[in-house]
Coordinates of C-alpha atoms and ligand atoms in Angstrom, one line a residue:
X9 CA 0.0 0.0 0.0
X10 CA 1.2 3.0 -0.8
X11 CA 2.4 5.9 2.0
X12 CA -0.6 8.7 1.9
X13 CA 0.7 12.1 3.5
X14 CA -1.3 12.8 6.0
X15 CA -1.4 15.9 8.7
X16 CA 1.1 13.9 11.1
X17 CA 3.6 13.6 8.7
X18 CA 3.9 17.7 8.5
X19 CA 6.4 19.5 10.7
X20 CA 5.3 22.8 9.8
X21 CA 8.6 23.4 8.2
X22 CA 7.9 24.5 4.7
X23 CA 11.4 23.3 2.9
X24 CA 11.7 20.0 5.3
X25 CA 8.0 18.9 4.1
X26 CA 8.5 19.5 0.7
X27 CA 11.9 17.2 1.3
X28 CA 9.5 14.0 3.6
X29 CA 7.2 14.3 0.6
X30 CA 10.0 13.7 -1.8
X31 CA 11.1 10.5 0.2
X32 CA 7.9 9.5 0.0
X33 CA 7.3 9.9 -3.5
X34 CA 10.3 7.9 -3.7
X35 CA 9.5 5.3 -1.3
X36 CA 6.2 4.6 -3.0
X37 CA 8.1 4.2 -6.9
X38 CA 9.9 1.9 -5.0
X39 CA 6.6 -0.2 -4.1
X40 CA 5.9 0.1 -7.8
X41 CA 9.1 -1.3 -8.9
X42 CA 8.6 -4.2 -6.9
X43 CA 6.2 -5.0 -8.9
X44 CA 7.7 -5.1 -12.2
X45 CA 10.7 -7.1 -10.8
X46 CA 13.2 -5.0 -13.2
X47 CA 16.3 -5.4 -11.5
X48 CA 17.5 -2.3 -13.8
X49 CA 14.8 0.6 -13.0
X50 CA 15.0 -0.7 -9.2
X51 CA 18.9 0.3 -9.0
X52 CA 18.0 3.2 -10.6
X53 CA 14.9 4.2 -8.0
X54 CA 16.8 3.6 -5.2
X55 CA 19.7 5.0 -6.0
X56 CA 17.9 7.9 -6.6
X57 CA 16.1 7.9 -3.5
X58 CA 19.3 7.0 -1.5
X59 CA 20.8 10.3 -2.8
X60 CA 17.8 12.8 -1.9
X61 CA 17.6 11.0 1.3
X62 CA 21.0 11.5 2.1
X63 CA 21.3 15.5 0.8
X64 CA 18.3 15.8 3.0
X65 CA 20.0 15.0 6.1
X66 CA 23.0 17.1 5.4
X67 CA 20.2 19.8 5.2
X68 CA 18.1 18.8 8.5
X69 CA 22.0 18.6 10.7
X70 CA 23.1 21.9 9.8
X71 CA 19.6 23.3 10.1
X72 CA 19.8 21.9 14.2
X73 CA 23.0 22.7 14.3
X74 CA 22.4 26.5 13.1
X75 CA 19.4 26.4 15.7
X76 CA 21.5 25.4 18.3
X77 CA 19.3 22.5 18.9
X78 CA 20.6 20.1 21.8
X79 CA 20.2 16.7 20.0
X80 CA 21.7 17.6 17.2
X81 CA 24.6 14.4 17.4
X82 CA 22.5 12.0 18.7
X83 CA 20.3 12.7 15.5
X84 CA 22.8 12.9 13.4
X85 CA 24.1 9.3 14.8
X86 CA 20.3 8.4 13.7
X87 CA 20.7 9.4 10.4
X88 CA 24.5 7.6 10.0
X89 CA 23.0 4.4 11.0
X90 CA 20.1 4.5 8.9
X91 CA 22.7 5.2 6.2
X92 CA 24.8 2.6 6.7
X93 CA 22.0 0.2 7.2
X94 CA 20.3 1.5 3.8
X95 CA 23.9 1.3 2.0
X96 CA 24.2 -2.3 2.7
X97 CA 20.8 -2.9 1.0
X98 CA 22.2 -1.1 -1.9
X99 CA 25.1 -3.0 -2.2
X100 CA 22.5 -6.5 -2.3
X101 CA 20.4 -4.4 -5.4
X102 CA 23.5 -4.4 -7.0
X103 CA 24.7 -7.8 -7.2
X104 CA 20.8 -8.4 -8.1
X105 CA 19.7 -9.5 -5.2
X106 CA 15.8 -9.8 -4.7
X107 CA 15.7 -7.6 -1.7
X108 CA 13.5 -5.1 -3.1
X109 CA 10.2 -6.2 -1.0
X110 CA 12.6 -6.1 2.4
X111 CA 13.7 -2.8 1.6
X112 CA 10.8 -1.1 0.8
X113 CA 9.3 -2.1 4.2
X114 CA 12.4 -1.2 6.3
X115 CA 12.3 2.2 4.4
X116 CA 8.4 3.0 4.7
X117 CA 8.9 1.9 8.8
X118 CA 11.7 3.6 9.7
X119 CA 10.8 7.2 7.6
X120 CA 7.5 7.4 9.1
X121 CA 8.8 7.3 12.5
X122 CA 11.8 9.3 12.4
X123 CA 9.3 11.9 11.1
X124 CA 6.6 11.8 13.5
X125 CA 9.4 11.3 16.7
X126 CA 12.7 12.1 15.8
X127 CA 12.0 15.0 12.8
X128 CA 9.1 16.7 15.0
X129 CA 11.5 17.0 18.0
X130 CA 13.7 19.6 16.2
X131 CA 10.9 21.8 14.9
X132 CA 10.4 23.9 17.6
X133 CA 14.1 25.0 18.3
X134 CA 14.5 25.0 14.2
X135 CA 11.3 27.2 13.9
X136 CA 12.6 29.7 16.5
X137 CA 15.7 30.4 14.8
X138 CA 14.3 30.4 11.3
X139 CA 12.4 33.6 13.2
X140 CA 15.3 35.2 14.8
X141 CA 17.1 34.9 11.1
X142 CA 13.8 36.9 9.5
X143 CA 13.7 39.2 12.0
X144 CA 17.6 40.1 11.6
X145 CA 17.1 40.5 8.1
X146 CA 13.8 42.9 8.4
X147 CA 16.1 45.0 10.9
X148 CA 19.1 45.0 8.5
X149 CA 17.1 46.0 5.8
X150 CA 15.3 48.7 7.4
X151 CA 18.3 50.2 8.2
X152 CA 19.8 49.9 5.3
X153 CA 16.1 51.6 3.8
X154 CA 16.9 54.3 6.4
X155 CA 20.2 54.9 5.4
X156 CA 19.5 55.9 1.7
X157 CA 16.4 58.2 2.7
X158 CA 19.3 60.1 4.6
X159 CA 21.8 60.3 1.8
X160 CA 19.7 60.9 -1.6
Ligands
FE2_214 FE1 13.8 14.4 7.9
FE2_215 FE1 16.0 13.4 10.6

């Protein structure tokens, strides 16, 4: 079955949802896939899924890390072992192993829950930051709006 976005899947971050819809997009080719069993166009879907995934969570660290947000290594650790857990499945895809089925489970399980616990943990130390950096920029800009009434 495929994954349906629903409201508990949102973290209220604009740029991070856009990304955990992406995965799931991905995740959800990967179901179809399955189906074909085309050992070819499955490399190539998770592959590409493997890559946005990872890009993502370069993204989401220095985001909590920016934001100052105190579990930043632990979920950083998260996201290592995930990766190393995912990159052993890719190295099975590529000697043609049948493991599509196994890994589209483990994926759909594990990215649902790091949303909903580990993901909506950061959101409100992210979210406060994000307003601190808006707010900055408003000030610098009015000064700088300030400065060239004074000087035309
Ligand atoms: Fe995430
Ligand atoms: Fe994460």
């Amino acid at each position: 079955m495929p994954i349906n976005w629903s409201v508990d899947l949102d973290t209220g971050i604009e740029v991070i949802d856009h990304q955990h819809r992406q995965i799931v997009d991905f995740i959800n080719q990967l179901e179809v896939v399955n189906t074909t069993h085309d050992k070819a166009k499955l490399k190539e879907v998770v592959d590409a899924c493997v890559d946005y995934t990872l890009s993502h969570f370069a993204f989401e660290e220095s985001l909590q890390e920016e934001a100052g947000y105190k579990y930043c290594k632990p979920h950083k650790k998260v996201h290592e072992l995930f990766t190393r857990k995912v990159a052993e499945y890719q190295q099975r895809v590529d000697l043609g192993e049948d493991v599509g089925g196994e890994l589209h489970g483990m994926l759909a399980r594990w990215l649902v829950n790091h949303i909903k616990r580990d993901d909506a943990d950061y959101v409100a130390a992210v979210k406060a930051n994000m307003v601190d950096i808006i707010k900055e920029k408003e000030e610098k800009q009015e000064t700088k709006g300030w400065f060239s009434r004074f000087f035309k």
